[in-house]
Tab-separated table of C-alpha atoms in Angstrom:
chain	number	residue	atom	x	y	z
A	1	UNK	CA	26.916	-20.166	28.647
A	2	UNK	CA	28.401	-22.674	26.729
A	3	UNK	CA	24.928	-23.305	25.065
A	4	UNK	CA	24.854	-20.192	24.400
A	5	UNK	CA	28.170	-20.177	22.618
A	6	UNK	CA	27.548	-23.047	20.734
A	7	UNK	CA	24.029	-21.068	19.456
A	8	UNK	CA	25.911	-18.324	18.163
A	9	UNK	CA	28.975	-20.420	16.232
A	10	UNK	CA	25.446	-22.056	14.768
A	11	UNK	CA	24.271	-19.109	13.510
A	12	UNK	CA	27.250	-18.071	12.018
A	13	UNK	CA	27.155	-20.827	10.134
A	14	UNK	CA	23.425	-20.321	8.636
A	15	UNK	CA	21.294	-22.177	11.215
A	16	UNK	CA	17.830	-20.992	11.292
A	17	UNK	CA	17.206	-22.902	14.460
A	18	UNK	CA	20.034	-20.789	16.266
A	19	UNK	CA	17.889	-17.721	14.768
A	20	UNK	CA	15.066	-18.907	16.649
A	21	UNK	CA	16.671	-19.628	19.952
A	22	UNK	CA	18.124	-16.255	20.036
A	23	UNK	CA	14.582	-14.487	18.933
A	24	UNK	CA	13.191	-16.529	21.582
A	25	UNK	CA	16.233	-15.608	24.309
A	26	UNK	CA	15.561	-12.395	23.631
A	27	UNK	CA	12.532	-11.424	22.123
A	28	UNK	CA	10.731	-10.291	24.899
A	29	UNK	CA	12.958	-8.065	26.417
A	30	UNK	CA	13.620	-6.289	22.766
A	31	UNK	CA	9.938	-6.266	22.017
A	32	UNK	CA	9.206	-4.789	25.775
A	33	UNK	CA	12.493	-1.994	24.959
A	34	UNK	CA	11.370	-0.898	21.732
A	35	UNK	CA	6.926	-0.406	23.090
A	36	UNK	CA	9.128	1.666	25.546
A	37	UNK	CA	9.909	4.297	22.662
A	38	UNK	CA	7.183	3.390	20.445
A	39	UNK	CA	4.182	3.331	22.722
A	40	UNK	CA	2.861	0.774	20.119
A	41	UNK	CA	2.682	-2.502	19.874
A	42	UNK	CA	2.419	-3.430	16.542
A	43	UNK	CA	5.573	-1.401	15.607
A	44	UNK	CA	7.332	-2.908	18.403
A	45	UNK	CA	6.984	-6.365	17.354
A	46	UNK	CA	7.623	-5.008	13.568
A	47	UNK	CA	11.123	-3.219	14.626
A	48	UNK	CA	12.089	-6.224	16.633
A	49	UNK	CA	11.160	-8.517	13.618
A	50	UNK	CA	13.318	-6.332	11.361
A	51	UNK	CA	16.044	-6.463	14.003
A	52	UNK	CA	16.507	-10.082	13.803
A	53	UNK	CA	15.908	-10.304	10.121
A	54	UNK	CA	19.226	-7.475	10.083
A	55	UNK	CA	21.026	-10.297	13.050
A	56	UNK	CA	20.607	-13.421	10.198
A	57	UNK	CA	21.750	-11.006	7.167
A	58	UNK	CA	24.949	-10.010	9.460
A	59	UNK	CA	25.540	-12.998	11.563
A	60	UNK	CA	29.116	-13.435	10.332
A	61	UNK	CA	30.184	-10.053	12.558
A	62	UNK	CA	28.738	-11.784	15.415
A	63	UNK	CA	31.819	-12.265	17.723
A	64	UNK	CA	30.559	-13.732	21.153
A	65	UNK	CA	27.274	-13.743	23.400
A	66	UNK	CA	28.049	-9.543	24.419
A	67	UNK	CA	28.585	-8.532	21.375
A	68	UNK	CA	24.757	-10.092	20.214
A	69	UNK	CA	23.468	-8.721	22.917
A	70	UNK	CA	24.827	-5.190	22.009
A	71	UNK	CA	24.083	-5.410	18.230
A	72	UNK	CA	19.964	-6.103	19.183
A	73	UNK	CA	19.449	-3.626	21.228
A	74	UNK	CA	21.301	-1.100	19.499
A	75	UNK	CA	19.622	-1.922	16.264
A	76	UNK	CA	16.496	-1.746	18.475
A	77	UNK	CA	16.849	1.769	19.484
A	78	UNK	CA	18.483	3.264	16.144
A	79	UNK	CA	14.893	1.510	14.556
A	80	UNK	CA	12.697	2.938	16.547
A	81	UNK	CA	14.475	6.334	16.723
A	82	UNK	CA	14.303	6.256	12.704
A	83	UNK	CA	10.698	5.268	12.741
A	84	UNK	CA	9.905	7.939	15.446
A	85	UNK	CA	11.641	10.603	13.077
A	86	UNK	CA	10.175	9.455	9.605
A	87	UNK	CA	7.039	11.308	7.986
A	88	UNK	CA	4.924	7.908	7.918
A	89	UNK	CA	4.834	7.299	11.863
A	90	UNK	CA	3.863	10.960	12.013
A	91	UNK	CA	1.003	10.909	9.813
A	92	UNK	CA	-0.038	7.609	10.586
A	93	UNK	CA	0.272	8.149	14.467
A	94	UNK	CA	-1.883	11.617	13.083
A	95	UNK	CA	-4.433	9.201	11.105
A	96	UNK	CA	-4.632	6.661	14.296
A	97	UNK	CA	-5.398	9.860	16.330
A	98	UNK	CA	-8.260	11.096	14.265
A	99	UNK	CA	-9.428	7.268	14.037
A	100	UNK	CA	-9.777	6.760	17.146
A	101	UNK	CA	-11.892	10.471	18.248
A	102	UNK	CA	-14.006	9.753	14.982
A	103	UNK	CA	-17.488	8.588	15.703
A	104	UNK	CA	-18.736	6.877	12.423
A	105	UNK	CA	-21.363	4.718	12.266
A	106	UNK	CA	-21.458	1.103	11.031
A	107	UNK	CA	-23.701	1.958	8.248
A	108	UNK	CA	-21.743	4.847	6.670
A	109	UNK	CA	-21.159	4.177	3.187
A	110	UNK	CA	-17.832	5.523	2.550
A	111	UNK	CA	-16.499	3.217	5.208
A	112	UNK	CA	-17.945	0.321	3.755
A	113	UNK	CA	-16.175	1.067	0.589
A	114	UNK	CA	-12.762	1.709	2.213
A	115	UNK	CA	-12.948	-1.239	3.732
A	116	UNK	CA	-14.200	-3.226	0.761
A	117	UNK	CA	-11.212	-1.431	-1.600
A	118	UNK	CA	-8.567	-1.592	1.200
A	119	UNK	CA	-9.267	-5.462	2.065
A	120	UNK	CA	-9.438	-6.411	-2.024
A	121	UNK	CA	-6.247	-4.642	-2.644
A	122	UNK	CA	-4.518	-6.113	0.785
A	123	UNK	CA	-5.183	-9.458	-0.650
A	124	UNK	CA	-4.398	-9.729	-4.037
A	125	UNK	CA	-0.977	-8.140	-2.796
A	126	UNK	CA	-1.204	-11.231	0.168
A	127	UNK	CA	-1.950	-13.975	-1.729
A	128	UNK	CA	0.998	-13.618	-4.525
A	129	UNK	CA	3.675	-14.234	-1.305
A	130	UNK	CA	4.843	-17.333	0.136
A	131	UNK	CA	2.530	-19.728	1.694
A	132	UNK	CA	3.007	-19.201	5.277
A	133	UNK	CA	3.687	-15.829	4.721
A	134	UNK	CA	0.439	-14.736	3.251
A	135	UNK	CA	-1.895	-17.511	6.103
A	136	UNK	CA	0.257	-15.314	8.564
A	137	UNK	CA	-0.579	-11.918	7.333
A	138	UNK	CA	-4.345	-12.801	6.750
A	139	UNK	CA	-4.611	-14.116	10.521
A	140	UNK	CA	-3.131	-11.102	11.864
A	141	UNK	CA	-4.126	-7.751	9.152
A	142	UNK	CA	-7.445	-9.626	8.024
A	143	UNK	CA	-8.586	-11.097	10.934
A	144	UNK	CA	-7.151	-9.242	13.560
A	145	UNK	CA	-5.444	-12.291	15.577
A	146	UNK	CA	-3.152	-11.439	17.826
A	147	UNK	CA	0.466	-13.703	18.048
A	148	UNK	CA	-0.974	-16.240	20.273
A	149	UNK	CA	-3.801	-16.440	18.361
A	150	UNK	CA	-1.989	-17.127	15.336
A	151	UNK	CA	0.812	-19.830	17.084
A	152	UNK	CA	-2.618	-21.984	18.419
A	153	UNK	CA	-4.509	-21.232	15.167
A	154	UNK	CA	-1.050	-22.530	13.035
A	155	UNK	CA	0.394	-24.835	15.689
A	156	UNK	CA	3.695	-22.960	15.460
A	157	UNK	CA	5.866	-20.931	17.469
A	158	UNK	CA	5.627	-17.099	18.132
A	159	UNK	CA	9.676	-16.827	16.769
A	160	UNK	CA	7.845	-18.006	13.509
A	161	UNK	CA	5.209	-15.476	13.222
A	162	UNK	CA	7.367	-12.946	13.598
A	163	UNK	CA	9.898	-13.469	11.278
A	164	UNK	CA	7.525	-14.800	8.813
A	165	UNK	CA	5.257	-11.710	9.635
A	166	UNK	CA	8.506	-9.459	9.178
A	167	UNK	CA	9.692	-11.217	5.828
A	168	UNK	CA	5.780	-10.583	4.363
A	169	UNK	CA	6.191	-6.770	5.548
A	170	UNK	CA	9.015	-5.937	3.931
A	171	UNK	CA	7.725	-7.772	1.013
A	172	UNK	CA	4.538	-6.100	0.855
A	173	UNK	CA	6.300	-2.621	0.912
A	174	UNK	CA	8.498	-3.212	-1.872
A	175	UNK	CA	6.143	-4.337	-3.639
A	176	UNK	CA	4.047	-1.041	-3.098
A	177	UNK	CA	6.670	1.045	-3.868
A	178	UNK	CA	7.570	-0.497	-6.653
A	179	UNK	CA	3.797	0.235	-7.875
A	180	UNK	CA	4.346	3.986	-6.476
A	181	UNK	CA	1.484	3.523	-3.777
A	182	UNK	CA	2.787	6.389	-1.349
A	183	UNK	CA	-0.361	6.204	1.094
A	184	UNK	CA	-0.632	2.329	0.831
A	185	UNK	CA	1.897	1.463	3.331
A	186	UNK	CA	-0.044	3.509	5.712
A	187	UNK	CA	-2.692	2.321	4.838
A	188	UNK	CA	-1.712	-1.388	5.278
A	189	UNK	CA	-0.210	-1.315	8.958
A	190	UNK	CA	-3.193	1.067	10.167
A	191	UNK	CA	-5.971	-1.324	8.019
A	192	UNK	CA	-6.398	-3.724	11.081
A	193	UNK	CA	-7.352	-0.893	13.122
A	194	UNK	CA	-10.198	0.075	11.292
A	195	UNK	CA	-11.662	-3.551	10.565
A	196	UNK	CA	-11.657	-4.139	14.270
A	197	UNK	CA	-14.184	-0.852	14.623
């Protein structure tokens, strides 16, 4: 416990290393709490990203080991309560729905050319973020590797994809915004689905 108090006096104090510890304390159990609302888990691992990234931006508040422990998993549960009530995880649960009952062939055309535009567009947006950032998000939207895939491929830890994956995210959707692309977020978090078909 002491460790553990020592972590979090860390961490107030700006460590990123206490970060990781504590994403890799808990990360699990979050991830495995917030698939249990989501039934997804893609936006579990993106909610429990987002959670820690909101855990380093209000570290000061933290008080003791309980009170951590309270502010993840409530921030887990309001996120995925949010993201169960917004429009997007509607339509794209809708889209991922009709994706999956579709039978298109390989050959059609108008796949191809989705896939062509989407992937182009994906990684021009990609390749103007950080380093690491944009290797991360090609592994894992590109390429479809999954986090252990990505920690052998990068010789780094899973706490690092994820909050590197996270940071890239949220980047990437401001950035669309910002260029009024309403669909494109959809787009973007479903786009892995389709190149694995």
């Amino acid at each position: 416990m002491r460790q553990i108090e020592s972590y979090i006096n860390t961490l107030k104090e700006g460590d990123e290393m206490a970060l990781c510890f504590f994403m890799d304390h808990f990360g699990h159990s979050l991830r495995y709490f917030a698939f249990s609302y989501l039934r997804n888990k893609t936006d579990a691992e993106e909610i429990v990203s987002d959670v820690f990234v909101k855990l380093w931006n209000n570290r000061q508040k933290i008080e003791n080991y309980e009170s951590l422990k309270a502010f993840l998993f409530i921030a887990t549960k309001n996120a995925c309560i949010d993201m169960q009530r917004t429009t997007q995880f509607k339509i794209r649960k809708e889209e991922l729905d009709i994706l999956q009952h579709m039978s298109v062939p390989d050959e059609d055309v108008l796949k191809k050319i989705f896939r062509t535009e989407l992937t182009e567009l994906l990684l021009a947006e990609i390749n103007l973020l950080p380093k690491q950032q944009a290797q991360i998000c090609k592994l894992s939207f590109l390429e479809g590797l999954n986090t252990d895939e990505i920690c052998e491929t990068l010789n780094t830890t899973a706490s690092t994809i994820y909050y590197a994956r996270s940071k890239a995210l949220h980047a990437l959707k401001e950035r669309f915004k910002s260029k009024k692309f309403e669909y494109l977020t959809i787009l973007m978090l479903t786009a892995w689905y389709t190149f694995k078909s």
